[in-house]
mmCIF file of C-alpha atoms in Angstrom:
data_model
loop_
_atom_site.group_PDB
_atom_site.id
_atom_site.type_symbol
_atom_site.label_atom_id
_atom_site.label_comp_id
_atom_site.label_asym_id
_atom_site.label_seq_id
_atom_site.Cartn_x
_atom_site.Cartn_y
_atom_site.Cartn_z
ATOM 1 C CA UNK A 284 98.002 75.165 112.143
ATOM 2 C CA UNK A 285 95.818 78.034 111.103
ATOM 3 C CA UNK A 286 96.784 81.408 112.492
ATOM 4 C CA UNK A 287 93.421 81.739 114.260
ATOM 5 C CA UNK A 288 94.393 78.717 116.368
ATOM 6 C CA UNK A 289 97.766 80.267 117.134
ATOM 7 C CA UNK A 290 95.979 83.438 118.259
ATOM 8 C CA UNK A 291 93.572 81.420 120.386
ATOM 9 C CA UNK A 292 96.471 79.626 122.095
ATOM 10 C CA UNK A 293 98.331 82.874 122.725
ATOM 11 C CA UNK A 294 95.230 84.528 124.175
ATOM 12 C CA UNK A 295 94.531 81.526 126.400
ATOM 13 C CA UNK A 296 98.076 81.645 127.733
ATOM 14 C CA UNK A 297 98.018 85.430 128.086
ATOM 15 C CA UNK A 298 101.114 85.366 125.881
ATOM 16 C CA UNK A 299 102.747 88.546 124.590
ATOM 17 C CA UNK A 300 105.404 86.516 122.774
ATOM 18 C CA UNK A 301 105.979 88.705 119.751
ATOM 19 C CA UNK A 302 106.664 91.803 121.774
ATOM 20 C CA UNK A 303 108.485 90.038 124.594
ATOM 21 C CA UNK A 304 110.891 88.330 122.216
ATOM 22 C CA UNK A 305 112.552 90.471 119.537
ATOM 23 C CA UNK A 306 113.690 87.481 117.460
ATOM 24 C CA UNK A 307 110.110 86.125 117.358
ATOM 25 C CA UNK A 308 108.850 89.529 116.232
ATOM 26 C CA UNK A 309 111.416 89.555 113.426
ATOM 27 C CA UNK A 310 110.537 85.964 112.448
ATOM 28 C CA UNK A 311 106.794 86.718 112.279
ATOM 29 C CA UNK A 312 107.356 89.986 110.437
ATOM 30 C CA UNK A 313 109.358 88.104 107.807
ATOM 31 C CA UNK A 314 106.543 85.570 107.491
ATOM 32 C CA UNK A 315 104.059 88.353 106.833
ATOM 33 C CA UNK A 316 106.394 89.926 104.286
ATOM 34 C CA UNK A 317 106.403 86.591 102.435
ATOM 35 C CA UNK A 318 102.592 86.486 102.521
ATOM 36 C CA UNK A 319 102.538 90.056 101.180
ATOM 37 C CA UNK A 320 104.825 88.947 98.347
ATOM 38 C CA UNK A 321 102.544 85.997 97.579
ATOM 39 C CA UNK A 322 99.515 88.286 97.480
ATOM 40 C CA UNK A 323 101.416 90.739 95.287
ATOM 41 C CA UNK A 324 102.127 87.888 92.861
ATOM 42 C CA UNK A 325 98.430 86.947 92.832
ATOM 43 C CA UNK A 326 97.527 90.613 92.231
ATOM 44 C CA UNK A 327 99.976 90.844 89.325
ATOM 45 C CA UNK A 328 98.269 87.736 87.906
ATOM 46 C CA UNK A 329 94.923 89.520 88.177
ATOM 47 C CA UNK A 330 93.603 87.728 91.274
ATOM 48 C CA UNK A 331 92.262 89.317 94.462
ATOM 49 C CA UNK A 332 91.930 87.041 97.506
ATOM 50 C CA UNK A 333 89.288 89.176 99.324
ATOM 51 C CA UNK A 334 89.290 87.035 102.483
ATOM 52 C CA UNK A 335 92.732 87.347 104.069
ATOM 53 C CA UNK A 336 92.289 86.534 107.757
ATOM 54 C CA UNK A 337 93.891 84.348 110.436
ATOM 55 C CA UNK A 338 91.903 81.226 109.549
ATOM 56 C CA UNK A 339 93.165 81.455 105.946
ATOM 57 C CA UNK A 340 96.831 81.715 106.918
ATOM 58 C CA UNK A 341 98.503 78.448 107.888
ATOM 59 C CA UNK A 342 101.765 78.005 109.754
ATOM 60 C CA UNK A 343 103.670 75.051 108.326
ATOM 61 C CA UNK A 344 105.977 72.842 110.397
ATOM 62 C CA UNK A 345 108.959 74.402 108.609
ATOM 63 C CA UNK A 346 107.885 77.898 109.751
ATOM 64 C CA UNK A 347 106.421 79.135 106.463
ATOM 65 C CA UNK A 348 103.128 81.007 106.571
ATOM 66 C CA UNK A 349 100.858 80.066 103.665
ATOM 67 C CA UNK A 350 97.818 81.828 102.211
ATOM 68 C CA UNK A 351 94.990 79.366 101.637
ATOM 69 C CA UNK A 352 91.275 79.339 100.810
ATOM 70 C CA UNK A 353 90.890 81.343 97.660
ATOM 71 C CA UNK A 354 87.117 80.739 97.789
ATOM 72 C CA UNK A 355 86.200 84.434 97.541
ATOM 73 C CA UNK A 356 88.785 85.328 94.926
ATOM 74 C CA UNK A 357 87.901 87.633 92.106
ATOM 75 C CA UNK A 358 89.638 88.359 88.893
ATOM 76 C CA UNK A 359 90.596 91.990 88.520
ATOM 77 C CA UNK A 360 89.307 91.690 84.951
ATOM 78 C CA UNK A 361 85.850 90.299 85.822
ATOM 79 C CA UNK A 362 83.695 92.437 88.087
ATOM 80 C CA UNK A 363 80.661 90.247 87.441
ATOM 81 C CA UNK A 364 81.771 87.775 90.105
ATOM 82 C CA UNK A 365 80.303 89.973 92.852
ATOM 83 C CA UNK A 366 77.172 92.061 92.650
ATOM 84 C CA UNK A 367 77.105 95.576 93.982
ATOM 85 C CA UNK A 368 75.657 95.844 97.461
ATOM 86 C CA UNK A 369 76.823 92.442 98.696
ATOM 87 C CA UNK A 370 79.571 92.448 101.338
ATOM 88 C CA UNK A 371 81.857 89.445 101.117
ATOM 89 C CA UNK A 372 84.607 88.577 103.574
ATOM 90 C CA UNK A 373 85.053 88.245 107.318
ATOM 91 C CA UNK A 374 83.905 91.413 109.104
ATOM 92 C CA UNK A 375 86.958 92.113 111.296
ATOM 93 C CA UNK A 376 89.320 91.896 108.350
ATOM 94 C CA UNK A 377 87.230 93.563 105.648
ATOM 95 C CA UNK A 378 88.432 96.785 104.065
ATOM 96 C CA UNK A 379 86.123 99.804 104.041
ATOM 97 C CA UNK A 380 85.547 99.170 100.321
ATOM 98 C CA UNK A 381 84.343 95.640 101.067
ATOM 99 C CA UNK A 382 82.065 96.902 103.832
ATOM 100 C CA UNK A 383 80.513 99.434 101.459
ATOM 101 C CA UNK A 384 80.297 96.776 98.707
ATOM 102 C CA UNK A 385 80.619 99.290 95.912
ATOM 103 C CA UNK A 386 81.173 97.571 92.607
ATOM 104 C CA UNK A 387 84.469 98.538 91.003
ATOM 105 C CA UNK A 388 86.146 99.817 94.192
ATOM 106 C CA UNK A 389 87.718 96.555 95.347
ATOM 107 C CA UNK A 390 91.350 96.214 94.348
ATOM 108 C CA UNK A 391 94.672 94.947 95.735
ATOM 109 C CA UNK A 392 94.475 97.421 98.622
ATOM 110 C CA UNK A 393 91.659 95.300 100.046
ATOM 111 C CA UNK A 394 94.050 92.383 100.583
ATOM 112 C CA UNK A 395 96.706 94.744 101.979
ATOM 113 C CA UNK A 396 94.181 96.094 104.504
ATOM 114 C CA UNK A 397 93.129 92.581 105.540
ATOM 115 C CA UNK A 398 96.717 91.385 105.915
ATOM 116 C CA UNK A 399 97.534 94.430 108.051
ATOM 117 C CA UNK A 400 94.439 93.851 110.217
ATOM 118 C CA UNK A 401 95.577 90.254 110.710
ATOM 119 C CA UNK A 402 99.137 91.212 111.657
ATOM 120 C CA UNK A 403 97.827 93.947 113.980
ATOM 121 C CA UNK A 404 95.777 91.334 115.826
ATOM 122 C CA UNK A 405 98.675 88.889 116.004
ATOM 123 C CA UNK A 406 100.981 91.599 117.317
ATOM 124 C CA UNK A 407 98.644 93.018 119.965
ATOM 125 C CA UNK A 408 96.209 90.137 120.568
ATOM 126 C CA UNK A 409 93.317 92.475 119.890
ATOM 127 C CA UNK A 410 91.577 93.403 116.653
ATOM 128 C CA UNK A 411 92.285 96.631 114.810
ATOM 129 C CA UNK A 412 88.528 97.308 114.758
ATOM 130 C CA UNK A 413 86.554 95.975 117.685
ATOM 131 C CA UNK A 414 82.879 95.154 117.888
ATOM 132 C CA UNK A 415 80.623 92.391 119.125
ATOM 133 C CA UNK A 416 78.353 92.216 116.108
ATOM 134 C CA UNK A 417 78.849 92.519 112.373
ATOM 135 C CA UNK A 418 77.283 95.980 112.170
ATOM 136 C CA UNK A 419 79.339 97.423 115.041
ATOM 137 C CA UNK A 420 82.533 96.094 113.417
ATOM 138 C CA UNK A 421 81.461 97.648 110.112
ATOM 139 C CA UNK A 422 80.811 101.012 111.809
ATOM 140 C CA UNK A 423 84.263 100.879 113.414
ATOM 141 C CA UNK A 424 85.979 100.056 110.110
ATOM 142 C CA UNK A 425 84.214 102.942 108.372
ATOM 143 C CA UNK A 426 84.459 105.591 111.082
ATOM 144 C CA UNK A 427 87.150 104.794 113.662
ATOM 145 C CA UNK A 428 90.893 104.797 113.094
ATOM 146 C CA UNK A 429 92.617 101.880 114.803
ATOM 147 C CA UNK A 430 94.648 102.737 117.876
ATOM 148 C CA UNK A 431 98.305 103.118 116.971
ATOM 149 C CA UNK A 432 100.072 99.894 117.983
ATOM 150 C CA UNK A 433 102.774 101.852 119.858
ATOM 151 C CA UNK A 434 100.064 103.491 121.992
ATOM 152 C CA UNK A 435 98.952 100.028 123.070
ATOM 153 C CA UNK A 436 102.472 98.712 123.597
ATOM 154 C CA UNK A 437 105.557 100.939 123.347
ATOM 155 C CA UNK A 438 107.685 97.916 122.386
ATOM 156 C CA UNK A 439 106.180 97.942 118.886
ATOM 157 C CA UNK A 440 108.916 99.226 116.574
ATOM 158 C CA UNK A 441 108.129 102.681 115.183
ATOM 159 C CA UNK A 442 108.480 101.563 111.541
ATOM 160 C CA UNK A 443 106.119 98.623 112.056
ATOM 161 C CA UNK A 444 103.618 100.937 113.739
ATOM 162 C CA UNK A 445 103.698 103.288 110.734
ATOM 163 C CA UNK A 446 103.451 100.480 108.184
ATOM 164 C CA UNK A 447 100.435 98.915 109.892
ATOM 165 C CA UNK A 448 98.628 102.229 110.269
ATOM 166 C CA UNK A 449 99.302 103.160 106.653
ATOM 167 C CA UNK A 450 98.061 99.771 105.412
ATOM 168 C CA UNK A 451 94.894 100.198 107.511
ATOM 169 C CA UNK A 452 94.067 103.626 106.022
#
């Protein structure tokens, strides 16, 4: 199942599973660490994903979380694959650099930001940067710091709160 479907199910059920169940939180955190390692490997191979989001993360039956859909990938060596001034990605999960679409500013931190925005949403069942329309989401990403996860729910471990906020800087 794609992670966006998992989120949809959890929202429908009003579930707060990750924070209500410490072992589930640990299990999901480990899954995201594995995704981070996979993205790090891609980065070391010169590939940026540029579209990390819930619908591109799939939960396998064996519990692994896989990164799929490398349709917007870009080689770190070839900047010609995207023209300046064109935003690519899914608004809620785009880094500020993607929103601004400045040629030469997109690097591995873009995928880190998007992965953190995805985990933030999974953890709290709300996006790191809210907005109803593309432009309002973009304004929030560029001008509004996300609310610290621990301010939303005190059960968020302090270290996880700091890691997510740092990755979303």
